[in-house]
XYZ file of N, CA and C in Angstrom:
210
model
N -19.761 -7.162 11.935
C -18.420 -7.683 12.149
C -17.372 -6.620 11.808
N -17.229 -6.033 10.901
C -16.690 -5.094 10.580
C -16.408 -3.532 11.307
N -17.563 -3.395 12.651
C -17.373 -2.394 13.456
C -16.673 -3.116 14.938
N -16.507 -4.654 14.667
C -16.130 -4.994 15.866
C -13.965 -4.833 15.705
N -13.690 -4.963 14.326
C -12.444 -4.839 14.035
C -12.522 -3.545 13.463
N -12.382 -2.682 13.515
C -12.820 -1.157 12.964
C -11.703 -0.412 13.482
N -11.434 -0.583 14.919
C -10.094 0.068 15.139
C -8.699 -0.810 14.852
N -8.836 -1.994 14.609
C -7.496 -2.577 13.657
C -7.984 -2.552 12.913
N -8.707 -2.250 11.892
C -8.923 -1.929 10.238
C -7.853 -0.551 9.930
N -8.458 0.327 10.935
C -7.554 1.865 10.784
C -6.391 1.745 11.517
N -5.743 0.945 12.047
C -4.794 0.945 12.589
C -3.747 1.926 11.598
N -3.144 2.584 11.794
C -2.012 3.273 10.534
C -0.793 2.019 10.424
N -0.651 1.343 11.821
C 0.841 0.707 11.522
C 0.257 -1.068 10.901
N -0.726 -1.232 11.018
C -1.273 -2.090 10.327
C -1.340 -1.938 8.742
N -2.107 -1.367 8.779
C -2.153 -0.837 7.149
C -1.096 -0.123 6.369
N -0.103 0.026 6.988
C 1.262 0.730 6.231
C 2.043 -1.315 6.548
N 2.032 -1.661 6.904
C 2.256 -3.234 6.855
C 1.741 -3.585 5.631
N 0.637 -3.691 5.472
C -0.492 -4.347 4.550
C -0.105 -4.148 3.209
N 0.548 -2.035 3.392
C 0.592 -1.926 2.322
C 2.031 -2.270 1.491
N 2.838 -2.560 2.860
C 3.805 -3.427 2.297
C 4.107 -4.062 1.661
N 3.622 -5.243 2.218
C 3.598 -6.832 1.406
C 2.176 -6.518 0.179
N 1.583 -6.271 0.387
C 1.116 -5.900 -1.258
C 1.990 -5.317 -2.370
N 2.587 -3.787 -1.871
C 3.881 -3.477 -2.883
C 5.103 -4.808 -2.960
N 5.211 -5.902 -2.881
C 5.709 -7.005 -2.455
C 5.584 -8.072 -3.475
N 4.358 -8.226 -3.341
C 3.413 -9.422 -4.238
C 3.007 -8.804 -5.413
N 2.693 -7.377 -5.429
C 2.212 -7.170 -6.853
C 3.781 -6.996 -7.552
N 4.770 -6.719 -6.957
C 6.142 -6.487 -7.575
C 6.616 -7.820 -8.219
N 6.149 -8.727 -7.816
C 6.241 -10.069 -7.613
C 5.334 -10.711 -8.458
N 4.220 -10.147 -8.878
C 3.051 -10.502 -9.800
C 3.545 -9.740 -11.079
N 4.183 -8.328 -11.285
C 3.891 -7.755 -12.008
C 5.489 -9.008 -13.072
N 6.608 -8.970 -11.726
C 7.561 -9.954 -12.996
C 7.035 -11.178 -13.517
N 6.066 -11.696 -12.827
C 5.485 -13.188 -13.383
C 4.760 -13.031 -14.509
N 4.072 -11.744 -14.859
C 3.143 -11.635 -15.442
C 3.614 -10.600 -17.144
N 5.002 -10.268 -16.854
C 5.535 -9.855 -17.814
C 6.224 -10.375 -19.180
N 5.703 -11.506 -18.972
C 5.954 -12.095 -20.353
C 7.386 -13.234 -20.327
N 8.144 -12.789 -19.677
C 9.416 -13.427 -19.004
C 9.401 -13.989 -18.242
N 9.685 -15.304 -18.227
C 9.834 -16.422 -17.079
C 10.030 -16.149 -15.750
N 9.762 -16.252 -14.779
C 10.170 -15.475 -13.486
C 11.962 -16.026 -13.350
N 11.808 -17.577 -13.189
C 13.278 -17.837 -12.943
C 14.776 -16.937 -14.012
N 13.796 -16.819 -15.396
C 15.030 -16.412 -15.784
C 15.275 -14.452 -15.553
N 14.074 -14.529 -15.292
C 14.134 -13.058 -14.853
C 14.874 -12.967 -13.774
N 14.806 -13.547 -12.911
C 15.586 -13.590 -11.459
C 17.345 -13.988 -11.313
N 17.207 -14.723 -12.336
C 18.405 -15.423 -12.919
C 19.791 -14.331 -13.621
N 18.918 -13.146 -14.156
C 19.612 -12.500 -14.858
C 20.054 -10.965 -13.930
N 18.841 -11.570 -12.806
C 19.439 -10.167 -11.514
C 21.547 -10.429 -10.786
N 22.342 -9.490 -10.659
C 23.409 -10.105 -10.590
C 23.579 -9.910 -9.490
N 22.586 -9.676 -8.301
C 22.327 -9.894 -6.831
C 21.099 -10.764 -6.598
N 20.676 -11.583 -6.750
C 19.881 -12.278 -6.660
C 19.393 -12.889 -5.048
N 20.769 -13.433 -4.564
C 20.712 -13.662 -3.098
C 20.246 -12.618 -2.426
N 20.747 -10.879 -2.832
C 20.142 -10.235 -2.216
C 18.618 -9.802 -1.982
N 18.064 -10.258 -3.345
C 17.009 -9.649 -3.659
C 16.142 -10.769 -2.869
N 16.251 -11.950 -2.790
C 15.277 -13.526 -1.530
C 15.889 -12.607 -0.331
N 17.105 -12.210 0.019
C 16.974 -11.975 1.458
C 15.991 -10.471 1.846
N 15.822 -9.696 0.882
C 15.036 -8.652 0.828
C 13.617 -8.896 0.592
N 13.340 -9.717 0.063
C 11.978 -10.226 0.268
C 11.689 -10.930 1.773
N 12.721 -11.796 2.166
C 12.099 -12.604 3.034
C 12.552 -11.708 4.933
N 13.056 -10.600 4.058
C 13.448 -9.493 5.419
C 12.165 -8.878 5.346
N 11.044 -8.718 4.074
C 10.718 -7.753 4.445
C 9.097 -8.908 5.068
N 9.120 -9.661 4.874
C 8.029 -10.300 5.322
C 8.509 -10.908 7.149
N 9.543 -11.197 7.266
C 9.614 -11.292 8.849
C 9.320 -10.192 9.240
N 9.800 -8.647 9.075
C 9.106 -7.551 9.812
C 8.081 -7.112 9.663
N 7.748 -7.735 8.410
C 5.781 -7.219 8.856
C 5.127 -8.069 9.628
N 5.627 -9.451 9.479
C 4.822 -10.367 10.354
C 5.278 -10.031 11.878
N 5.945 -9.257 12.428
C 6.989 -9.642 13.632
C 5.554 -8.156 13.951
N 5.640 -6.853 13.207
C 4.623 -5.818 13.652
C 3.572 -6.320 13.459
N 3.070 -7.617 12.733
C 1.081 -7.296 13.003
C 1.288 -8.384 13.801
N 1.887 -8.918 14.272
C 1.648 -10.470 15.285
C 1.322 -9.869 15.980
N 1.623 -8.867 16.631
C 1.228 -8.324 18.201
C -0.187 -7.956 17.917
N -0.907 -7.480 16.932
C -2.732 -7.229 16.798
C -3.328 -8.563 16.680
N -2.768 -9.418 16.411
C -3.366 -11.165 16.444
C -4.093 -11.687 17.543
């Protein structure tokens, strides 16, 4: 199975996606996991709106580039 997806495994614009939203979620794991509440961590950002629309910008354009390998 793995040689049948082999050329979207190496895709470069796939995997620079991938490695996106991972730098994303672990950024995202690493504040949950820091000892500090996430909300009040987020709470104390004094752009906050910006920082949901920067998350949720950066997940429409990765989803918008790998939809087309789907």
């Amino acid at each position: 199975m793995k040689d049948k997806y082999k050329d979207k495994i190496n895709n470069p614009e796939i995997v620079g996606e991938l490695e996106r939203l991972y730098k994303l979620i672990k950024l995202r794991d690493d504040i949950c996991h820091s000892g500090v509440p996430t909300f009040i961590y987020v709470d104390e950002f004094d752009d906050t709106q910006k920082y949901y629309e920067d998350v949720l910008s950066t997940i429409r354009s990765s989803y918008d580039v790998l939809k087309k390998f789907i």
